[in-house]
Amino acid sequence: MSEGAALIGAAAAAAALATQVGGKGQQLGLLARYGLPVPDFFVIPAAWSAQRASGVPADLQALLAAELAARGWQERALAVRSSAVGEDAAGASFAGIYRSCLNIVGLPALTVAIEEVWASLDTPSAAAYRERLGIAGEPAMAVVVMPLLPAVAAGIAFTCDPLSGREDQIVVHAAWGLGETLVGGELAGDEYVFAEDTTDSWRLQSRQIGRKATQAVPAAGGGTQRQPVAAERVLQPVLGEAEAEALAALLWDAAIACDFVAPFYDLEWVWDGAQFWLTQARPVTRRPHYTYAGLHGQPAIWTRGNTCEVMPEPLQAMDWNFSRRGCNDLLRQGWGLMGYPLLPGVQRAGLFDGRLYLEASIMQWEAWDAIGLPPERFNALMGGHQPVIATTPPGWRQRLRQLGRTLRYLRASPALGKRGDAEVAAAHALARELRTVPLPADNAAIGALLTRLFRPVREFVGMFFLQGSGGGSLSLLLDTLERFFPGESAALGSALLAGGEPSVTAQQGYALIELAQQWKKAQNHGRPQENPEFAAALAAFLDRYGHRGHYETYVRNPRYHEQPECLLEQLPALAEVDLAALRARQQAAAAAAWTRIGREAPFWARALLTAQVKAANRDSNRREAARSAIIALLATARRLWLQIGERLVGDGALAAAEDIFHCYPRELERQAYGLLPGAGLRARVAARAERFAAWQATTPREWLTLSPSGAPLSRSTEQNPEKPAAGQCFKGVATGTGIARGKVRRLRHPAEGLALQPGEILVASSTDPGWTPLFLKAGGLVVETGGYLSHAAIVAREFALPAVINLPGILAALADGEEVEVDGLRGEVRRL
């Protein structure tokens, strides 16, 4: 046999090809590399199994004898496990198909066990399984050899509910002794179900104690035997609550170490009386899609038509950890307030090619089922060109329920809104207080500091309500306008909201103009940075807005207070902005809209619209204010995480402080308390950094669909609108007022803002508050992404800036310097 068939140790198994070590061997190698408790092992490469018809060759026996001697395992009880090529993969588990042998002692018994494992490749059940999955070619079997652990208890676990598909639960099965009785289905054992709480910890939710009359134990002559369980332990829980929750934390750590994007794993574990060990990990296959009953049979629609505005680039692990929970917290508040029966544990956020997507099908269903909002209207508010779910006309009983929920929302939302206002102020105060606090020396104090910082994220229901439920009043305003002005509601709504009470983002823009004017004044007397008055003004601006930044939702991105040059370089152009002309434009747009309403709408409509405009303006501003508060907390967290990262660099656990953003907070906690070796953390970061780089090289789709519940998952491509030729129109969503003509300036990042000349038409793929200074210079705005509730839409309305959004492909379709007309009234962009 060739040198390439040498035995492979645990350290090398992670880097070996799956064709060499099989699925189980590779997964165990990864667990060991990532710092998980895995028994030492070696792998017999799959190439040896080609000789299985003639038994274990002499040269392999010689290798095995030397390996056992080197490890001192000649008289030690061993576990000999199958690791076929293709086994334990995401699409094919081969669970229960292949042979494993326990309590194997000595070389002769080991050779027999290897032959039995190899022979299981050729059983009728194995052949039928491969045929059903369409796996062709000659099968090959690697073999994993490891010590047999002295199991007090053992079991299997799933880091999701394998039956329902719920992602927020861990299910553990436990029995006394070896795990054979569970794996073989001889008894059910105990079942423990864990739920993720608001602190990212797994808490025991329910426990079913099974009758465990027998247990598998090592037999005296090798192999295993069944033994009666002591009477007092037959109905005794295998795991106490503390032990069970410690196991759940370990299982979750293993799952996110293997794949933090899809941490849904089937694991086998052993408790030896002192610690837990992991002996197998494989992805859960054919996990059903967990969704509302009304969506069964329909594809899952995933879109980034909204999220790509604030998070257009791939997410690192820390960003995803916050986003997966934050999206749900934001999006369910309003429905819960009105008493809508939300589906427990439903997940509305997902990562595809590293980008953040929302499941539009779930969100459309909740809006339709709760209040009767048509999916098409929901898409307009959300942004994007994703398809819509199929619905049936509601009956009168459902309409009554929907009306009742709307009334309940209208009654309850003012109080929750006021609570949200107070929580926004409290979040800013907390972020301000902690933004200069030094990092404590001991881990317990660091944990207490982070717990305090993130308390608002867990408890400030009102703040998340403001951020995630600001579209209700705006939707009512648009519905009223559409009744009297069909097809023009978006443009008229934008005009009515122009120049109202400014949001915190608009206030930031106005404050920046004032800072630019002070810069211009200071420039006349030398270097502005050396001018005390300008320096004081800059310090005051950064004190209030320094937590903001370019694409600030990413924890990894620096803030203005870290990089004030991002602002300073914009000041010369902003100093030329005519603030009086801007305000006059706002007032003129609103006045023209009110004049038309007074002329063409019924007399009573003006009073109704006045109240609705006030509510829409208030809720849009609250949405921006809540976002600012959340970003302030993230900015303070970023500073603390970087300090922790620097400390971990000193300890050798990280190569660079910024690597900390590739980690989950719970991983850092486990490392701090000695539950995760530094080498394991470094290995996870290295794997994630490589994956992140691959994501950055991909071109994301605007939306995709996955097959209906219960079927294998598959993807479809999006259908972007056609790119019109010269002289034709691009049709998007009207979100600004008036009409502007100018030269195109395409920007892909706000850092390129110096290229934008006053009056040019800013064309961008996405925008967030970091783009606001450029809105003040632009003559018009065109954005590929977003909906009526997006940042670009809100700020463009406030500035009375002619704007059209939700035009995917527009960045590639237009050229710099090309003359275009932006019609903010019709939502059209025309080549001139």
CSV table of C-alpha atoms in Angstrom, one decimal, residues 101-368:
chain,number,residue,atom,x,y,z
A,101,CYS,CA,-17.8,-2.0,17.2
A,102,LEU,CA,-17.3,-1.2,20.8
A,103,ASN,CA,-15.0,-2.6,23.5
A,104,ILE,CA,-12.4,-4.0,21.2
A,105,VAL,CA,-9.2,-5.0,23.0
A,106,GLY,CA,-5.9,-6.1,21.3
A,107,LEU,CA,-4.7,-6.3,17.7
A,108,PRO,CA,-6.5,-9.5,16.8
A,109,ALA,CA,-9.9,-8.2,17.9
A,110,LEU,CA,-9.1,-4.9,16.2
A,111,THR,CA,-8.5,-6.6,12.8
A,112,VAL,CA,-11.8,-8.5,13.1
A,113,ALA,CA,-13.7,-5.3,14.0
A,114,ILE,CA,-12.2,-3.5,11.0
A,115,GLU,CA,-13.3,-6.3,8.7
A,116,GLU,CA,-16.8,-6.1,10.1
A,117,VAL,CA,-16.9,-2.4,9.5
A,118,TRP,CA,-15.6,-2.8,6.0
A,119,ALA,CA,-18.1,-5.5,5.3
A,120,SER,CA,-21.0,-3.2,6.2
A,121,LEU,CA,-20.3,-1.3,3.0
A,122,ASP,CA,-21.7,-4.3,1.1
A,123,THR,CA,-24.9,-4.9,3.0
A,124,PRO,CA,-28.3,-4.7,1.1
A,125,SER,CA,-29.4,-1.8,3.3
A,126,ALA,CA,-26.2,0.2,2.5
A,127,ALA,CA,-26.6,-0.5,-1.2
A,128,ALA,CA,-30.2,0.5,-1.2
A,129,TYR,CA,-29.4,3.7,0.7
A,130,ARG,CA,-26.7,4.7,-1.8
A,131,GLU,CA,-29.0,3.9,-4.7
A,132,ARG,CA,-31.9,6.0,-3.2
A,133,LEU,CA,-29.5,9.0,-3.0
A,134,GLY,CA,-28.0,8.4,-6.4
A,135,ILE,CA,-24.5,7.7,-5.1
A,136,ALA,CA,-22.6,5.8,-7.7
A,137,GLY,CA,-19.2,4.3,-7.9
A,138,GLU,CA,-17.3,1.9,-5.7
A,139,PRO,CA,-18.0,2.7,-2.0
A,140,ALA,CA,-15.0,3.3,0.3
A,141,MET,CA,-14.7,3.1,4.1
A,142,ALA,CA,-12.3,4.8,6.4
A,143,VAL,CA,-12.3,3.6,10.0
A,144,VAL,CA,-12.0,5.7,13.1
A,145,VAL,CA,-10.2,4.1,16.1
A,146,MET,CA,-10.5,5.7,19.5
A,147,PRO,CA,-10.5,4.7,23.2
A,148,LEU,CA,-13.8,3.5,24.6
A,149,LEU,CA,-14.9,6.0,27.2
A,150,PRO,CA,-16.1,4.8,30.6
A,151,ALA,CA,-19.6,6.0,30.0
A,152,VAL,CA,-21.7,6.7,33.1
A,153,ALA,CA,-24.3,8.0,30.6
A,154,ALA,CA,-24.5,8.7,26.9
A,155,GLY,CA,-26.8,9.9,24.3
A,156,ILE,CA,-27.6,11.7,21.1
A,157,ALA,CA,-28.6,15.3,20.6
A,158,PHE,CA,-29.8,17.7,17.9
A,159,THR,CA,-29.0,21.4,17.9
A,160,CYS,CA,-32.4,22.1,16.3
A,161,ASP,CA,-35.7,20.3,16.5
A,162,PRO,CA,-35.3,17.6,13.8
A,163,LEU,CA,-39.0,17.0,13.6
A,164,SER,CA,-40.4,20.5,13.3
A,165,GLY,CA,-37.2,22.3,12.1
A,166,ARG,CA,-37.3,24.9,14.9
A,167,GLU,CA,-33.9,26.5,15.2
A,168,ASP,CA,-34.3,27.9,18.7
A,169,GLN,CA,-34.4,24.5,20.5
A,170,ILE,CA,-31.8,21.8,21.3
A,171,VAL,CA,-33.1,18.3,21.9
A,172,VAL,CA,-31.1,15.8,23.9
A,173,HIS,CA,-31.8,12.1,24.5
A,174,ALA,CA,-29.9,10.4,27.4
A,175,ALA,CA,-29.6,6.9,28.8
A,176,TRP,CA,-27.4,5.1,31.3
A,177,GLY,CA,-24.2,3.4,30.1
A,178,LEU,CA,-23.1,3.3,26.5
A,179,GLY,CA,-25.3,5.0,23.9
A,180,GLU,CA,-26.1,1.8,22.0
A,181,THR,CA,-29.5,1.4,23.4
A,182,LEU,CA,-30.5,4.8,22.2
A,183,VAL,CA,-28.8,4.7,18.8
A,184,GLY,CA,-30.2,1.3,18.1
A,185,GLY,CA,-33.7,2.3,19.2
A,186,GLU,CA,-34.0,-0.2,22.0
A,187,LEU,CA,-35.3,2.5,24.4
A,188,ALA,CA,-36.3,6.1,24.3
A,189,GLY,CA,-34.4,7.2,27.4
A,190,ASP,CA,-34.9,10.7,28.8
A,191,GLU,CA,-35.6,13.7,26.5
A,192,TYR,CA,-34.5,17.2,27.4
A,193,VAL,CA,-35.6,20.2,25.4
A,194,PHE,CA,-33.7,23.5,25.7
A,195,ALA,CA,-34.7,27.0,24.6
A,196,GLU,CA,-32.4,29.9,23.9
A,197,ASP,CA,-33.0,32.8,26.3
A,198,THR,CA,-32.4,36.5,25.8
A,199,THR,CA,-28.8,36.2,27.0
A,200,ASP,CA,-27.9,33.6,24.3
A,201,SER,CA,-27.8,30.9,27.0
A,202,TRP,CA,-29.6,27.6,26.6
A,203,ARG,CA,-32.1,26.9,29.4
A,204,LEU,CA,-33.9,23.6,30.2
A,205,GLN,CA,-37.5,24.1,28.9
A,206,SER,CA,-38.9,20.6,29.4
A,207,ARG,CA,-37.9,17.2,30.5
A,208,GLN,CA,-39.5,13.8,29.9
A,209,ILE,CA,-38.1,11.0,32.0
A,210,GLY,CA,-38.2,7.6,30.3
A,211,ARG,CA,-38.1,4.1,31.7
A,212,LYS,CA,-34.5,2.9,31.5
A,213,ALA,CA,-34.6,-0.7,32.6
A,214,THR,CA,-31.4,-1.8,30.8
A,215,GLN,CA,-28.2,-0.3,29.8
A,216,ALA,CA,-25.3,-1.2,27.5
A,217,VAL,CA,-22.0,-1.9,29.2
A,218,PRO,CA,-18.7,-3.4,28.1
A,219,ALA,CA,-18.7,-7.2,28.1
A,220,ALA,CA,-15.8,-9.1,29.8
A,221,GLY,CA,-14.7,-10.9,26.6
A,222,GLY,CA,-15.1,-7.8,24.3
A,223,GLY,CA,-18.1,-6.2,22.7
A,224,THR,CA,-21.0,-5.1,24.8
A,225,GLN,CA,-23.8,-6.6,26.8
A,226,ARG,CA,-27.2,-5.5,28.2
A,227,GLN,CA,-27.3,-5.2,32.0
A,228,PRO,CA,-30.3,-4.3,34.2
A,229,VAL,CA,-30.4,-0.8,35.7
A,230,ALA,CA,-30.6,-0.5,39.4
A,231,ALA,CA,-34.2,-0.1,40.4
A,232,GLU,CA,-33.7,3.3,42.0
A,233,ARG,CA,-32.3,4.6,38.7
A,234,VAL,CA,-34.9,3.3,36.2
A,235,LEU,CA,-37.0,6.4,36.5
A,236,GLN,CA,-34.2,8.7,37.8
A,237,PRO,CA,-33.2,11.6,35.5
A,238,VAL,CA,-29.9,10.8,33.8
A,239,LEU,CA,-28.9,14.5,33.9
A,240,GLY,CA,-29.5,17.1,36.6
A,241,GLU,CA,-30.6,20.6,35.4
A,242,ALA,CA,-27.1,22.1,35.8
A,243,GLU,CA,-25.5,19.2,34.0
A,244,ALA,CA,-28.1,19.2,31.2
A,245,GLU,CA,-27.6,23.0,30.6
A,246,ALA,CA,-23.8,22.6,30.6
A,247,LEU,CA,-24.2,19.8,27.9
A,248,ALA,CA,-26.5,22.1,25.9
A,249,ALA,CA,-23.9,24.9,26.0
A,250,LEU,CA,-21.2,22.4,24.8
A,251,LEU,CA,-23.5,21.1,22.0
A,252,TRP,CA,-24.2,24.6,20.7
A,253,ASP,CA,-20.6,25.5,20.9
A,254,ALA,CA,-19.7,22.5,18.7
A,255,ALA,CA,-22.4,23.4,16.2
A,256,ILE,CA,-21.4,27.0,15.7
A,257,ALA,CA,-17.7,25.9,15.6
A,258,CYS,CA,-18.5,23.6,12.7
A,259,ASP,CA,-20.9,26.0,10.9
A,260,PHE,CA,-22.1,29.2,12.5
A,261,VAL,CA,-24.4,29.9,9.5
A,262,ALA,CA,-26.3,26.6,9.8
A,263,PRO,CA,-25.5,25.2,13.2
A,264,PHE,CA,-27.9,22.3,13.0
A,265,TYR,CA,-26.1,19.1,14.0
A,266,ASP,CA,-26.7,15.6,15.1
A,267,LEU,CA,-24.2,14.8,17.8
A,268,GLU,CA,-23.3,11.8,20.0
A,269,TRP,CA,-22.0,12.5,23.5
A,270,VAL,CA,-20.7,10.6,26.5
A,271,TRP,CA,-20.6,11.6,30.2
A,272,ASP,CA,-17.8,9.8,32.1
A,273,GLY,CA,-18.8,11.2,35.5
A,274,ALA,CA,-16.3,14.1,35.3
A,275,GLN,CA,-16.8,15.7,31.9
A,276,PHE,CA,-18.8,15.5,28.7
A,277,TRP,CA,-17.1,14.1,25.5
A,278,LEU,CA,-18.3,14.3,21.8
A,279,THR,CA,-17.9,11.2,19.7
A,280,GLN,CA,-19.7,12.2,16.5
A,281,ALA,CA,-21.0,15.3,14.7
A,282,ARG,CA,-22.9,15.4,11.5
A,283,PRO,CA,-25.3,17.9,9.9
A,284,VAL,CA,-29.0,17.3,10.4
A,285,THR,CA,-30.3,16.1,7.0
A,286,ARG,CA,-33.6,17.1,5.5
A,287,ARG,CA,-34.5,19.5,8.2
A,288,PRO,CA,-38.1,20.6,7.6
A,289,HIS,CA,-38.8,24.3,7.0
A,290,TYR,CA,-40.5,25.7,10.1
A,291,THR,CA,-43.2,28.1,9.1
A,292,TYR,CA,-46.9,29.0,9.5
A,293,ALA,CA,-49.5,26.5,8.5
A,294,GLY,CA,-50.9,28.9,5.9
A,295,LEU,CA,-47.6,28.8,4.1
A,296,HIS,CA,-47.2,25.0,3.9
A,297,GLY,CA,-46.6,23.9,0.3
A,298,GLN,CA,-45.4,27.4,-0.7
A,299,PRO,CA,-41.7,28.2,-1.3
A,300,ALA,CA,-39.8,30.2,1.2
A,301,ILE,CA,-39.0,33.6,-0.3
A,302,TRP,CA,-35.7,35.2,1.0
A,303,THR,CA,-34.9,38.8,0.1
A,304,ARG,CA,-32.2,41.4,0.8
A,305,GLY,CA,-34.3,44.1,-0.8
A,306,ASN,CA,-34.4,45.8,2.6
A,307,THR,CA,-31.4,44.6,4.5
A,308,CYS,CA,-28.8,45.3,1.7
A,309,GLU,CA,-29.4,49.0,2.4
A,310,VAL,CA,-27.7,48.8,5.8
A,311,MET,CA,-25.7,45.6,5.5
A,312,PRO,CA,-24.8,45.1,1.9
A,313,GLU,CA,-21.5,43.2,2.6
A,314,PRO,CA,-21.0,39.8,4.2
A,315,LEU,CA,-21.4,39.4,7.9
A,316,GLN,CA,-18.9,38.1,10.3
A,317,ALA,CA,-19.9,35.8,13.1
A,318,MET,CA,-20.4,38.6,15.7
A,319,ASP,CA,-22.5,40.6,13.3
A,320,TRP,CA,-24.7,37.5,12.5
A,321,ASN,CA,-25.1,36.7,16.2
A,322,PHE,CA,-26.6,40.1,16.9
A,323,SER,CA,-28.6,40.2,13.6
A,324,ARG,CA,-30.3,36.9,13.8
A,325,ARG,CA,-31.8,37.8,17.2
A,326,GLY,CA,-32.2,41.5,16.4
A,327,CYS,CA,-34.2,41.0,13.3
A,328,ASN,CA,-36.8,38.9,15.1
A,329,ASP,CA,-37.0,41.3,18.0
A,330,LEU,CA,-37.6,44.2,15.6
A,331,LEU,CA,-40.1,42.5,13.4
A,332,ARG,CA,-42.4,40.8,15.9
A,333,GLN,CA,-43.1,43.7,18.3
A,334,GLY,CA,-46.0,45.3,16.4
A,335,TRP,CA,-47.8,42.0,15.7
A,336,GLY,CA,-47.4,40.9,19.3
A,337,LEU,CA,-48.8,44.3,20.5
A,338,MET,CA,-52.0,43.7,18.6
A,339,GLY,CA,-52.4,40.2,20.0
A,340,TYR,CA,-51.6,38.4,16.8
A,341,PRO,CA,-50.7,34.7,17.5
A,342,LEU,CA,-47.1,34.7,16.3
A,343,LEU,CA,-45.5,31.3,15.6
A,344,PRO,CA,-43.1,30.6,18.5
A,345,GLY,CA,-39.5,30.2,17.4
A,346,VAL,CA,-40.0,31.2,13.8
A,347,GLN,CA,-36.8,32.6,12.2
A,348,ARG,CA,-37.1,35.6,9.9
A,349,ALA,CA,-33.4,36.2,9.2
A,350,GLY,CA,-30.9,34.0,7.3
A,351,LEU,CA,-27.4,34.2,5.7
A,352,PHE,CA,-26.8,33.3,2.1
A,353,ASP,CA,-23.3,33.8,0.7
A,354,GLY,CA,-22.7,35.6,3.9
A,355,ARG,CA,-25.3,38.3,3.3
A,356,LEU,CA,-28.3,39.1,5.5
A,357,TYR,CA,-31.6,38.1,4.1
A,358,LEU,CA,-35.1,38.2,5.5
A,359,GLU,CA,-37.8,35.6,4.8
A,360,ALA,CA,-40.3,37.7,3.0
A,361,SER,CA,-42.8,34.9,2.8
A,362,ILE,CA,-43.2,34.8,6.6
A,363,MET,CA,-43.3,38.6,6.9
A,364,GLN,CA,-45.9,38.9,4.1
A,365,TRP,CA,-48.0,36.2,5.7
A,366,GLU,CA,-47.9,37.9,9.1
A,367,ALA,CA,-49.0,41.3,7.6
A,368,TRP,CA,-51.7,39.7,5.5
